[in-house]
Short mmCIF file of C-alpha atoms in Angstrom, two decimals:
data_model
loop_
_atom_site.label_atom_id
_atom_site.label_comp_id
_atom_site.label_asym_id
_atom_site.label_seq_id
_atom_site.Cartn_x
_atom_site.Cartn_y
_atom_site.Cartn_z
CA MET A 1 44.33 101.75 -13.22
CA VAL A 2 41.95 99.70 -15.63
CA ALA A 3 41.56 100.40 -19.14
CA ILE A 4 39.87 98.51 -22.28
CA VAL A 5 42.72 97.58 -24.60
CA GLU A 6 41.57 97.60 -28.40
CA SER A 7 43.54 96.36 -31.44
CA LYS A 8 41.55 95.78 -34.47
CA ALA A 9 44.39 94.24 -36.20
CA LEU A 10 44.53 91.42 -33.67
CA GLY A 11 40.89 91.21 -32.55
CA VAL A 12 41.49 92.29 -29.11
CA ASN A 13 38.84 94.43 -27.06
CA GLU A 14 39.40 93.64 -23.49
CA THR A 15 40.13 95.08 -20.09
CA ILE A 16 43.53 95.10 -18.39
CA GLU A 17 44.59 96.33 -15.08
CA PHE A 18 47.63 98.20 -15.44
CA LEU A 19 50.15 99.29 -12.63
CA VAL A 20 50.97 102.99 -12.65
CA ASP A 21 54.84 103.01 -12.70
CA THR A 22 56.60 106.29 -12.87
CA GLY A 23 59.88 104.67 -13.31
CA ALA A 24 58.71 102.94 -16.53
CA SER A 25 59.52 104.83 -19.89
CA ARG A 26 56.85 102.72 -21.77
CA THR A 27 53.30 101.34 -21.32
CA THR A 28 53.72 97.44 -21.52
CA ILE A 29 51.28 94.40 -21.55
CA CYS A 30 53.03 91.59 -19.58
CA ASP A 31 52.87 88.01 -20.12
CA LYS A 32 49.74 87.12 -18.11
CA ASP A 33 47.60 89.63 -19.77
CA ALA A 34 48.86 88.80 -23.41
CA LEU A 35 47.83 85.34 -22.77
CA ARG A 36 44.47 86.28 -21.33
CA LEU A 37 43.59 88.62 -24.35
CA GLY A 38 45.04 85.64 -26.78
CA ILE A 39 47.73 88.13 -28.52
CA ASP A 40 49.21 86.36 -31.40
CA TYR A 41 53.09 87.05 -31.03
CA SER A 42 53.36 85.83 -34.69
CA LYS A 43 51.32 89.06 -35.84
CA LEU A 44 53.45 91.54 -34.11
CA GLU A 45 56.62 93.20 -34.88
CA ARG A 46 59.48 91.92 -32.61
CA LEU A 47 61.80 94.71 -30.83
CA SER A 48 65.30 93.77 -31.74
CA GLU A 49 66.94 94.76 -28.67
CA GLY A 50 64.49 93.30 -26.19
CA MET A 51 63.24 95.05 -23.09
CA LEU A 52 65.39 95.27 -19.73
CA GLY A 53 63.68 95.22 -16.43
CA ILE A 54 63.69 93.99 -12.94
CA GLY A 55 63.58 90.22 -14.20
CA GLY A 56 66.54 90.97 -16.82
CA LEU A 57 66.39 91.17 -20.50
CA VAL A 58 63.16 89.68 -21.96
CA GLU A 59 61.84 89.22 -25.70
CA THR A 60 59.46 92.15 -26.73
CA TYR A 61 57.08 92.62 -29.35
CA ILE A 62 55.29 95.92 -30.55
CA MET A 63 51.46 96.09 -30.76
CA LYS A 64 50.57 99.05 -33.01
CA ASN A 65 47.70 101.46 -33.30
CA VAL A 66 46.22 100.52 -30.16
CA LYS A 67 43.27 102.11 -28.26
CA LEU A 68 43.13 102.46 -24.59
CA THR A 69 39.84 103.52 -22.96
CA PHE A 70 39.81 104.70 -19.43
CA LYS A 71 36.87 105.37 -17.33
CA ARG A 72 36.87 108.71 -15.51
CA GLU A 73 35.49 109.47 -12.18
CA ASN A 74 32.38 111.20 -13.71
CA GLY A 75 31.58 107.88 -15.66
CA LYS A 76 32.78 109.21 -18.86
CA SER A 77 35.38 107.57 -20.88
CA HIS A 78 38.85 108.98 -21.95
CA VAL A 79 40.49 107.28 -24.86
CA GLU A 80 44.27 107.32 -25.76
CA ASN A 81 45.23 106.27 -29.19
CA MET A 82 48.74 104.74 -28.76
CA GLU A 83 51.02 104.18 -31.88
CA LYS A 84 52.69 101.47 -30.14
CA ILE A 85 52.55 99.39 -26.91
CA TYR A 86 55.07 96.90 -25.96
CA VAL A 87 54.09 93.08 -25.24
CA LEU A 88 56.50 91.06 -23.18
CA LYS A 89 57.17 87.23 -23.89
CA HIS A 90 59.10 85.50 -21.37
CA PRO A 91 60.61 82.09 -22.45
CA ILE A 92 58.80 80.52 -19.59
CA ALA A 93 55.54 82.00 -18.24
CA ASP A 94 56.08 80.54 -14.66
CA GLU A 95 54.07 81.37 -11.59
CA ARG A 96 56.69 84.40 -10.77
CA ILE A 97 56.34 85.81 -14.32
CA MET A 98 52.53 85.44 -14.33
CA ARG A 99 52.54 87.73 -11.19
CA ILE A 100 54.30 90.70 -13.19
CA PRO A 101 51.49 93.24 -14.07
CA SER A 102 50.98 95.14 -17.11
CA ILE A 103 52.69 98.59 -16.69
CA LEU A 104 51.17 102.22 -17.19
CA GLY A 105 54.34 103.98 -18.11
CA ARG A 106 55.56 107.43 -18.92
CA ASP A 107 54.73 107.56 -22.38
CA ILE A 108 51.03 108.17 -21.27
CA LEU A 109 51.55 109.59 -17.85
CA ASN A 110 53.95 112.43 -18.94
CA LYS A 111 50.90 113.82 -20.72
CA TYR A 112 49.04 114.26 -17.42
CA THR A 113 49.31 115.41 -13.83
CA LEU A 114 49.81 112.69 -11.34
CA ILE A 115 48.62 113.24 -7.72
CA TYR A 116 48.97 110.78 -4.89
CA ASP A 117 47.30 111.19 -1.93
CA LYS A 118 48.99 109.22 0.99
CA ARG A 119 46.54 110.12 3.29
CA HIS A 120 43.92 108.34 1.54
CA GLU A 121 45.95 105.76 -0.38
CA THR A 122 44.58 107.03 -3.77
CA ALA A 123 46.45 108.19 -6.76
CA TYR A 124 44.75 110.56 -9.46
CA ILE A 125 45.59 111.00 -13.16
CA THR A 126 44.18 114.27 -14.48
CA ASP A 127 44.55 116.89 -17.27
CA GLU A 128 43.59 119.56 -15.06
CA GLU A 129 46.05 121.79 -13.33
CA PRO A 130 46.42 120.87 -9.61
CA PRO A 131 44.86 123.62 -7.33
CA PHE A 132 47.80 123.72 -5.26
CA GLY A 133 50.20 124.83 -7.98
CA CYS A 134 52.64 121.87 -8.23
#
């Protein structure tokens, strides 16, 4: 899922492709996207406990007052104003780390209905009630 990530405080206004992850509690920007966006970690608050994931414990920062803009199927935009998004910083951004995608977590997903259509290999996120009464 692609979104425009905007932080006026950091001068960021770029797109990121997020992996929809129902197992992740927090929306997180990973190293490759943080580097591409030119995020200055010195301007972010450091999360004291870090974040635990598949790769272990990693240094984590908080990006505050972030706007995510998603394109709807009908061409219109949907905006999520986030109080905070987490940004990872591994000690070494090697090839393995640079393959880790940014994550769209349950802090956003839980506000909507997520429909996975296995037959068409498509996922939909909607604010409408599903027609089949899930």
